[in-house]
mmCIF file of C-alpha atoms in Angstrom:
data_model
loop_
_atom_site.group_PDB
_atom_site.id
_atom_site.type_symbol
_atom_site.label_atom_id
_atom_site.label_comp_id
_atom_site.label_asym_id
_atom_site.label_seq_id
_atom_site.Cartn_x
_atom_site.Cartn_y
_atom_site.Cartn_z
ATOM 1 C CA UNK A 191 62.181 4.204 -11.333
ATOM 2 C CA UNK A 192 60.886 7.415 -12.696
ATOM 3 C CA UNK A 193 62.531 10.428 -11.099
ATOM 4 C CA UNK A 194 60.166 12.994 -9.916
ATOM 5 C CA UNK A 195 62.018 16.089 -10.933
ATOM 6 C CA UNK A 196 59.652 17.834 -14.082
ATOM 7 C CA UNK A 197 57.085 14.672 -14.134
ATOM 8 C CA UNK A 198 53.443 15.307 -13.322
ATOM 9 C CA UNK A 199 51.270 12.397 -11.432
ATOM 10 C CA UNK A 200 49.646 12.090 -14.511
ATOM 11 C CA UNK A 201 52.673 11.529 -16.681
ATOM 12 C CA UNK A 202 54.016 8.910 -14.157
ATOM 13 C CA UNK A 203 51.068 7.330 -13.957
ATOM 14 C CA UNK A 204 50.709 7.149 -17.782
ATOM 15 C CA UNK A 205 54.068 5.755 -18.154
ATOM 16 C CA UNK A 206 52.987 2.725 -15.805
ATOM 17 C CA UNK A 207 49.663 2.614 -18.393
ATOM 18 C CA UNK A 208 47.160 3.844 -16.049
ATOM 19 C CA UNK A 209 44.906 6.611 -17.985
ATOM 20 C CA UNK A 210 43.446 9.523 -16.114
ATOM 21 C CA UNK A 211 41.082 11.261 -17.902
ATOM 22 C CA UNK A 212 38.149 12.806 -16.885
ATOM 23 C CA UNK A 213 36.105 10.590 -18.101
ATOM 24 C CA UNK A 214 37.653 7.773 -16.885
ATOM 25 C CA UNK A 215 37.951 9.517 -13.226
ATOM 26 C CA UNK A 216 33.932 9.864 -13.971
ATOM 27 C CA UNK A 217 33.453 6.219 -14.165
ATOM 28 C CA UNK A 218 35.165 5.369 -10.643
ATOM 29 C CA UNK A 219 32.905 7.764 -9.207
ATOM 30 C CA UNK A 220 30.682 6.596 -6.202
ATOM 31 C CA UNK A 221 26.990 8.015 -6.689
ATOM 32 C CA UNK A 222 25.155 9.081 -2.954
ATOM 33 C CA UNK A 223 22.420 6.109 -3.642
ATOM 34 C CA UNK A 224 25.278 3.485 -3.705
ATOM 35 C CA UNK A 225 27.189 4.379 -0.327
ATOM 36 C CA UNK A 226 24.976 3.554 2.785
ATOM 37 C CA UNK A 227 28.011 5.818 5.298
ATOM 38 C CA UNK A 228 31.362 6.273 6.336
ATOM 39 C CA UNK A 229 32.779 5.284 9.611
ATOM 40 C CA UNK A 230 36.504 6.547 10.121
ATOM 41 C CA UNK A 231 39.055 5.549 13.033
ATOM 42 C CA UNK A 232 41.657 8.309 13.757
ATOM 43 C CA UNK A 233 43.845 9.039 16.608
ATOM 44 C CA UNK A 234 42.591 11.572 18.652
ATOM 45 C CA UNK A 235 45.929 14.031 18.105
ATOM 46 C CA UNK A 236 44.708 15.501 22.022
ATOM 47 C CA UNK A 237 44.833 15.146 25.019
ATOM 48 C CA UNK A 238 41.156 14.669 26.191
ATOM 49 C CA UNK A 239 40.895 11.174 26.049
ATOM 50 C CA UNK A 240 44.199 10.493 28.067
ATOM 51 C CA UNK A 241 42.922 13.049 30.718
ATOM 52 C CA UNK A 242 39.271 11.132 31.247
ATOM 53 C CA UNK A 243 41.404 7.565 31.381
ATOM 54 C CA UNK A 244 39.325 6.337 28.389
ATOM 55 C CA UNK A 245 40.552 4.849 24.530
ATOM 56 C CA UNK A 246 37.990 5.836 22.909
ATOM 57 C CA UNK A 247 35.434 8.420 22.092
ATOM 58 C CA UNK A 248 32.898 8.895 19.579
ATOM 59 C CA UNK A 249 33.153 12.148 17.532
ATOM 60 C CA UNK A 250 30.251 14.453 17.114
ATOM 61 C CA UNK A 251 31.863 17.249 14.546
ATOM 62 C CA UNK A 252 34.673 18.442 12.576
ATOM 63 C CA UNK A 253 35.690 22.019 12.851
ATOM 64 C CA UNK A 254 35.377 24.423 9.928
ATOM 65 C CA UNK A 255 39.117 25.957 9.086
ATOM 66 C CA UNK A 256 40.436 29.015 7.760
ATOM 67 C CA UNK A 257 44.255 29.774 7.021
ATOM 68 C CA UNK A 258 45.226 33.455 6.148
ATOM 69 C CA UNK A 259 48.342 34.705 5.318
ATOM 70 C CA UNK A 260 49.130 38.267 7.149
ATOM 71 C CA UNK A 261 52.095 40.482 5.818
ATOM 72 C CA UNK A 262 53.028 43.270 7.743
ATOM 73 C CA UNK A 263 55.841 45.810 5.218
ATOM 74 C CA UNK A 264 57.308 48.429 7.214
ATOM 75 C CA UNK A 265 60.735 50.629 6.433
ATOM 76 C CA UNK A 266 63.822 48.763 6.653
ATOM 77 C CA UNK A 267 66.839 50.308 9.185
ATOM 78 C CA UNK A 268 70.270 49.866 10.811
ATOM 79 C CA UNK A 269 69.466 48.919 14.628
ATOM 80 C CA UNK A 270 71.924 51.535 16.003
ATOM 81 C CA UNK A 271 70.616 54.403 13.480
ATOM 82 C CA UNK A 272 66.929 54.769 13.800
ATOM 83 C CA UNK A 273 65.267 56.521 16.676
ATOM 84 C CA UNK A 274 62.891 54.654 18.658
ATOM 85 C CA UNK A 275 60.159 57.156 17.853
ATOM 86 C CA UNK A 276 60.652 57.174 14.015
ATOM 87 C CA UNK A 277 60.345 53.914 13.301
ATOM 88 C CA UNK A 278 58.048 51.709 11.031
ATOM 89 C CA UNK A 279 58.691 48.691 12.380
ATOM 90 C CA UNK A 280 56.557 45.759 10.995
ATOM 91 C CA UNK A 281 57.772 43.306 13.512
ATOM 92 C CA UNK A 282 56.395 44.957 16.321
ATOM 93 C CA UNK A 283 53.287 45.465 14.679
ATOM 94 C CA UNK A 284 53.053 42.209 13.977
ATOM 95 C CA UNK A 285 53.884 41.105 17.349
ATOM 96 C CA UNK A 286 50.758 43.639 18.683
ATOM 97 C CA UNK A 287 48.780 41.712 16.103
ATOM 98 C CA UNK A 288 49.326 37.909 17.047
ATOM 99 C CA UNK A 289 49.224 38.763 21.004
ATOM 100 C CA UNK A 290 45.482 40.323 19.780
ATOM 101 C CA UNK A 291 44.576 37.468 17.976
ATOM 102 C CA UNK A 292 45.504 35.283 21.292
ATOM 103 C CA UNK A 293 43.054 37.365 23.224
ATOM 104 C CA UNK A 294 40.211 37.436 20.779
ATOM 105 C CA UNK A 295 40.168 33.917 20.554
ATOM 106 C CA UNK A 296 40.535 33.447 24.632
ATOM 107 C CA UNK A 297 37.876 35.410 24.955
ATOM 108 C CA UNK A 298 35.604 36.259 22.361
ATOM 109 C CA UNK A 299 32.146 37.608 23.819
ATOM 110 C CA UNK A 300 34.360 40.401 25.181
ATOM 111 C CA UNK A 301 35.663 41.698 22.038
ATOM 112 C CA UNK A 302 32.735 40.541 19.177
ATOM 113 C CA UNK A 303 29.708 43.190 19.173
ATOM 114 C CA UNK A 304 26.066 41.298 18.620
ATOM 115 C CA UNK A 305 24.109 42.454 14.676
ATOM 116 C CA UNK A 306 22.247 40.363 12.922
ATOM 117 C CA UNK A 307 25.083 38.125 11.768
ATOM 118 C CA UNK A 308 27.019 37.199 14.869
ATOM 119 C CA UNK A 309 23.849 36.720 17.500
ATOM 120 C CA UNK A 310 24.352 35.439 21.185
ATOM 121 C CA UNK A 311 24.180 31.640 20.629
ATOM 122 C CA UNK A 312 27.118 32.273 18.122
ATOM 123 C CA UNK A 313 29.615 33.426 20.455
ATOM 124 C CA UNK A 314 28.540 30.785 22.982
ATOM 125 C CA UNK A 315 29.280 28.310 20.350
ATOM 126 C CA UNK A 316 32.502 29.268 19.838
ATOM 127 C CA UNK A 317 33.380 28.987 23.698
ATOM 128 C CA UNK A 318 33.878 25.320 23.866
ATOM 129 C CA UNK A 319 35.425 24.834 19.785
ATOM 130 C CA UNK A 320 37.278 28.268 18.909
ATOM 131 C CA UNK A 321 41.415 27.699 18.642
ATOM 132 C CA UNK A 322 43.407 30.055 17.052
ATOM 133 C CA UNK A 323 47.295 29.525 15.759
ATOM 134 C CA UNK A 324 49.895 31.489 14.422
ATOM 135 C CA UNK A 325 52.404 28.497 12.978
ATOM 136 C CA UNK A 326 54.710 30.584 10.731
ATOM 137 C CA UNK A 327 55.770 33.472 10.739
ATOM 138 C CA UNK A 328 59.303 34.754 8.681
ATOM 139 C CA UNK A 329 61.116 38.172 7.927
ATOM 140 C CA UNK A 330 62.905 40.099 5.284
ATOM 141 C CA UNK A 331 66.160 40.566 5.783
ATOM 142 C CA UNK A 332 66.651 38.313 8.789
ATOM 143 C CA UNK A 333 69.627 40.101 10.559
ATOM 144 C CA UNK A 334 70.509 40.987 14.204
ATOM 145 C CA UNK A 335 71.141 44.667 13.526
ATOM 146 C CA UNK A 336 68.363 45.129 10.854
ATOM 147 C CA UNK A 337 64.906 46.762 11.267
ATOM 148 C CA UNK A 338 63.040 44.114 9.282
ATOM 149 C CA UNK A 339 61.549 45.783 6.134
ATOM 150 C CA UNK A 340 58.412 42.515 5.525
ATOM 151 C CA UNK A 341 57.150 40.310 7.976
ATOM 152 C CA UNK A 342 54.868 37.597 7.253
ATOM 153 C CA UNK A 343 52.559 35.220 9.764
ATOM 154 C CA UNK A 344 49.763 32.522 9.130
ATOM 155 C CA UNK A 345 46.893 32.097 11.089
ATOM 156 C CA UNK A 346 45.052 29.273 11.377
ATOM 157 C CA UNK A 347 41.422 29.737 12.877
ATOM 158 C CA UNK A 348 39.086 26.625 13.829
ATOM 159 C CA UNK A 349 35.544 26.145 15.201
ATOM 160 C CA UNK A 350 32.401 24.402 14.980
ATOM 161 C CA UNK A 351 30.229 27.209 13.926
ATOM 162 C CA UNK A 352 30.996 28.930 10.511
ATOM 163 C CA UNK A 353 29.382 32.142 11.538
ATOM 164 C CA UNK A 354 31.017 32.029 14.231
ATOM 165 C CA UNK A 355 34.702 31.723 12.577
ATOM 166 C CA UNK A 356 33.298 34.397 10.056
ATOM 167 C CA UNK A 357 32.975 36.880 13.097
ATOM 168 C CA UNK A 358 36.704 36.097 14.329
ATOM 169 C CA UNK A 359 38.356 36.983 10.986
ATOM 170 C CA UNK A 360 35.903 39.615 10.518
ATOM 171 C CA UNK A 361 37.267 41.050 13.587
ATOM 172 C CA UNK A 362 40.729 40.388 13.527
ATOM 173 C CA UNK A 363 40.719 41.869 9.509
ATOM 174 C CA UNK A 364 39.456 44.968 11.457
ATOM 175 C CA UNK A 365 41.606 45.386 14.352
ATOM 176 C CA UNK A 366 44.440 44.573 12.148
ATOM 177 C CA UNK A 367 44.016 47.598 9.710
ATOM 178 C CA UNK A 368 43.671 50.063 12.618
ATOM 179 C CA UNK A 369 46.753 49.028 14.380
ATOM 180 C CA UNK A 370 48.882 48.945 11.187
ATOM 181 C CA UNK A 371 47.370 52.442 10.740
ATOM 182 C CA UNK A 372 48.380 53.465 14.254
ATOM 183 C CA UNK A 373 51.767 52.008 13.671
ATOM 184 C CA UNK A 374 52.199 53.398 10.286
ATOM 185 C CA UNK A 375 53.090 50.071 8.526
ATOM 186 C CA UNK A 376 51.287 48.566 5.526
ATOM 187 C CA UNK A 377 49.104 45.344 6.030
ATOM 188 C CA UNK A 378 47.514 42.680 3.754
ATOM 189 C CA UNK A 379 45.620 39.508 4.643
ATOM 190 C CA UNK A 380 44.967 36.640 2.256
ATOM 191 C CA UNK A 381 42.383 33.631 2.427
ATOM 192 C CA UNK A 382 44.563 30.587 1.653
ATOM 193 C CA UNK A 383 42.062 28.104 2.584
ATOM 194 C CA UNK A 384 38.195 27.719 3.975
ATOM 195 C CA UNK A 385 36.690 24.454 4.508
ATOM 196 C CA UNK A 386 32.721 24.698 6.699
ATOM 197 C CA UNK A 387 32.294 22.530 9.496
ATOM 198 C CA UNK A 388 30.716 18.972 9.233
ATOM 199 C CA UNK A 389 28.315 17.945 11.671
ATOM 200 C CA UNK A 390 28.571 13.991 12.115
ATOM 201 C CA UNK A 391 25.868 11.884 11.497
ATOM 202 C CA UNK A 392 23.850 11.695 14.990
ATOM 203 C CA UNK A 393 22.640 8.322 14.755
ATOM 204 C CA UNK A 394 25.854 7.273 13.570
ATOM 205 C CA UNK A 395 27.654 9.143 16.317
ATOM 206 C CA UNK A 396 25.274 7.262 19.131
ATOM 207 C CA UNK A 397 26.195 3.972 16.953
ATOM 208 C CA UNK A 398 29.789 4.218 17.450
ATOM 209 C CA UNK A 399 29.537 5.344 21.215
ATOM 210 C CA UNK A 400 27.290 2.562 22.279
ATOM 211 C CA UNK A 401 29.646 0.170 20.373
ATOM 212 C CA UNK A 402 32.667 1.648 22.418
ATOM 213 C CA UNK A 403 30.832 0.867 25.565
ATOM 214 C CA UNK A 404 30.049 -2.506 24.253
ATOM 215 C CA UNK A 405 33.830 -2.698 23.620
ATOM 216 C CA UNK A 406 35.165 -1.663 26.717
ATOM 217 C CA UNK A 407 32.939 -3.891 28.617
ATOM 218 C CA UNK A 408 33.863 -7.007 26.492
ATOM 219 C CA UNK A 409 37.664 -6.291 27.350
ATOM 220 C CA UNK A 410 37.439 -5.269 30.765
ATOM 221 C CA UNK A 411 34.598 -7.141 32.172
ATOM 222 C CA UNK A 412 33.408 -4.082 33.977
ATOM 223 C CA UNK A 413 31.164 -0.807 33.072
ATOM 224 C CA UNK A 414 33.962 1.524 31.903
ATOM 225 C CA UNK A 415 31.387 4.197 32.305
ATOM 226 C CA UNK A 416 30.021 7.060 30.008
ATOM 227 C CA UNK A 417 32.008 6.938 26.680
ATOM 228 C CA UNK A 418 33.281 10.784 25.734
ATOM 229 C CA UNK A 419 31.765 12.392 22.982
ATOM 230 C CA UNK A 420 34.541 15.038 21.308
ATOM 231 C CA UNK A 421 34.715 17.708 18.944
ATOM 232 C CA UNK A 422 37.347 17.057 16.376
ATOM 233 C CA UNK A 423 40.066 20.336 15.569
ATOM 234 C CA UNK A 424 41.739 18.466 13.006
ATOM 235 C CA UNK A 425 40.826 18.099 9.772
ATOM 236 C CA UNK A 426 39.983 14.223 8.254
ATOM 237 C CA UNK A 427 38.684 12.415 5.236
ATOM 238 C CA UNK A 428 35.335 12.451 6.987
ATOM 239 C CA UNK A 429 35.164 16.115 5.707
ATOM 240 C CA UNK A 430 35.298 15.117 2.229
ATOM 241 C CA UNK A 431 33.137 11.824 2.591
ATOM 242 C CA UNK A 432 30.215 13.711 3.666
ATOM 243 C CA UNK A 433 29.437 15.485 0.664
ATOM 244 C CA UNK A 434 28.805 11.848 -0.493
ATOM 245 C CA UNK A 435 26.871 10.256 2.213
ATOM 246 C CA UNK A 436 26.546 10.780 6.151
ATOM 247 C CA UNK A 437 29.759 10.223 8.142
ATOM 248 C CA UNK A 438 30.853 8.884 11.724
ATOM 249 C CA UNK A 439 34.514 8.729 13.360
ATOM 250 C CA UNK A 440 35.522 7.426 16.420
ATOM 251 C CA UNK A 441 38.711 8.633 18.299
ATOM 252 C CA UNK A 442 41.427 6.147 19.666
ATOM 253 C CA UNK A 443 43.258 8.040 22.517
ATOM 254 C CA UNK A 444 47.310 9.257 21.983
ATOM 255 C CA UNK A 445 50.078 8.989 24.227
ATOM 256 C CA UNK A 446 50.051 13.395 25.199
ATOM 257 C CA UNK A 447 47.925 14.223 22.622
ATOM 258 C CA UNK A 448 50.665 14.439 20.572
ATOM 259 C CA UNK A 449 50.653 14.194 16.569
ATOM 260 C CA UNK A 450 52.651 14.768 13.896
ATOM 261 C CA UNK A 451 55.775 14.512 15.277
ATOM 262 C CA UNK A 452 58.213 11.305 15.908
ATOM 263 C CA UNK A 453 56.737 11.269 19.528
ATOM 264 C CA UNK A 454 53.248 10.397 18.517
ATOM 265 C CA UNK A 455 52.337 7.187 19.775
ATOM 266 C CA UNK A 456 48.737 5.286 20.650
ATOM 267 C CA UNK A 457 48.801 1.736 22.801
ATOM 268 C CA UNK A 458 48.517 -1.633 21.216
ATOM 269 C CA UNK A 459 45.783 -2.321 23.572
ATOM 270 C CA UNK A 460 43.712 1.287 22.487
ATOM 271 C CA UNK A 461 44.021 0.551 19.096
ATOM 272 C CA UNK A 462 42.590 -3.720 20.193
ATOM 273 C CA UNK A 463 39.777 -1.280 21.759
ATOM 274 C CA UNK A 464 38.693 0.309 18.500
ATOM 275 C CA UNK A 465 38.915 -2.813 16.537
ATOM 276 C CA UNK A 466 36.552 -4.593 18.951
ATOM 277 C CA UNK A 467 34.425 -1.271 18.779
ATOM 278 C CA UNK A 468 34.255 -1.355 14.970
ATOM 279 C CA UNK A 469 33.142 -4.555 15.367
ATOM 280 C CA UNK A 470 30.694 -3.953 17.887
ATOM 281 C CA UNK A 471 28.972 -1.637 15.423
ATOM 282 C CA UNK A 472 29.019 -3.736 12.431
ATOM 283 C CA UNK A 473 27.300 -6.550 15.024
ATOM 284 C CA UNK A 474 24.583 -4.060 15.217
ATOM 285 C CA UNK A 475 23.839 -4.078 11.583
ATOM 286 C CA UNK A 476 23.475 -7.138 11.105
#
């Protein structure tokens, strides 16, 4: 066993003989000509399918994400000591912040102003895709009877439409910098990560949802009705496969939409369903 305390991937991987050079890496690459698609399964990790009664659903996008990291520095204090009135405290600015954030994603045609770069049709498109989540957030010192000098919180914004994420941060960067000003606290935001949206192949997509009705009828022996067709929030290998070829997923419903955590569960019987759906669509290219 190699421990993995100071060894790289590529030095364990070398000690087990396996090269990786670039060149080598080059040579396992797939070219676009070679790869006719990609079909993924995935749980749904939401609730949408167990609200409709339905296992599956076929998947016509992946939302576009963008993580920042927002640090609020204010002037550290004793509790007891400060008056209310002097104070530079980044906590509550931060606070003022993340409740803003909540309301600009809740309702964004209220609070985005229409130029040339966020139009009409972009807000709309952010009505039924736009989620916005602040996961972390931690302070320096972390004490009971301190005024917190630093406070730092992620946010994690989502949507189909790029522009239309572009607006949100736009705005939020803005708002941000006039109530730090207003609060007399410093403020920073960094891009940690971008990835654009990815449309999914519409024939594909129609594919996959006419083999899920296929499915369901095979199983059931009656019409289980009009198969959903669901925007994805979470982020999948699909995203990467389609700067290869076009792509296609199909969602298997989750006990409470819940994912990533011990509780997440799917049926025996759901994931039966997408089996029988996957083969259902490979029937059809035959």
């Amino acid at each position: 066993m190699i421990r993995s305390f100071g060894v790289t991937v590529q030095g364990a991987l070398r000690a087990r003989s396996i090269e990786t050079t670039e060149e080598n890496l080059l040579l396992l690459k797939y070219e676009p000509e070679s790869v006719w698609g990609y079909v993924e399964v995935h749980i749904e990790q939401g609730p949408v399918l167990e609200n409709v009664g339905l296992p599956l659903g076929s998947v016509k996008g992946i939302a576009g994400q963008t993580r920042l990291k927002v640090t609020v520095k204010g002037t550290q204090g004793h509790a007891g000591t400060v008056p209310m009135n002097m104070r530079q405290d980044p906590m509550v600015a931060a606070a003022e912040l993340i409740v803003f954030l909540e309301s600009l994603c809740k309702q964004p045609d209220y609070y985005l102003s229409y130029d040339g770069q966020c139009t009409s049709s972009t807000v709309e498109s952010l009505a039924g895709s736009l989620v916005c989540t602040v996961g972390e957030i931690s302070t320096w010192p972390s004490a009971s009877n301190v005024i917190p000098g630093q406070v730092t919180f992620t946010v994690d914004v989502r949507a189909m439409d790029d522009s239309g994420r572009e607006a949100i941060i736009y705005e939020f960067s803005n708002r941000l910098y006039h109530i730090c000003d207003r609060r007399s606290v410093f403020c920073n935001v960094e891009r940690k990560h971008d990835a654009n949206a990815v449309v999914c192949d519409p024939g594909l997509s129609t594919q996959l949802k006419s083999a899920s009705y296929t499915a369901l009828k095979r199983i059931t022996g009656e019409d289980p009705g009009d198969v959903p067709v669901l925007m994805s929030g979470a982020g999948h290998d699909a995203m990467a496969m389609s700067h290869l070829t076009k792509v296609g997923m199909l969602f298997v419903r989750c006990r409470g939409g819940i994912s990533h955590s011990p509780a997440e569960h799917v049926l025996d019987d759901d994931v039966w369903a997408a089996g029988m759906a996957v083969l259902a669509f490979l029937e059809t290219l035959l």
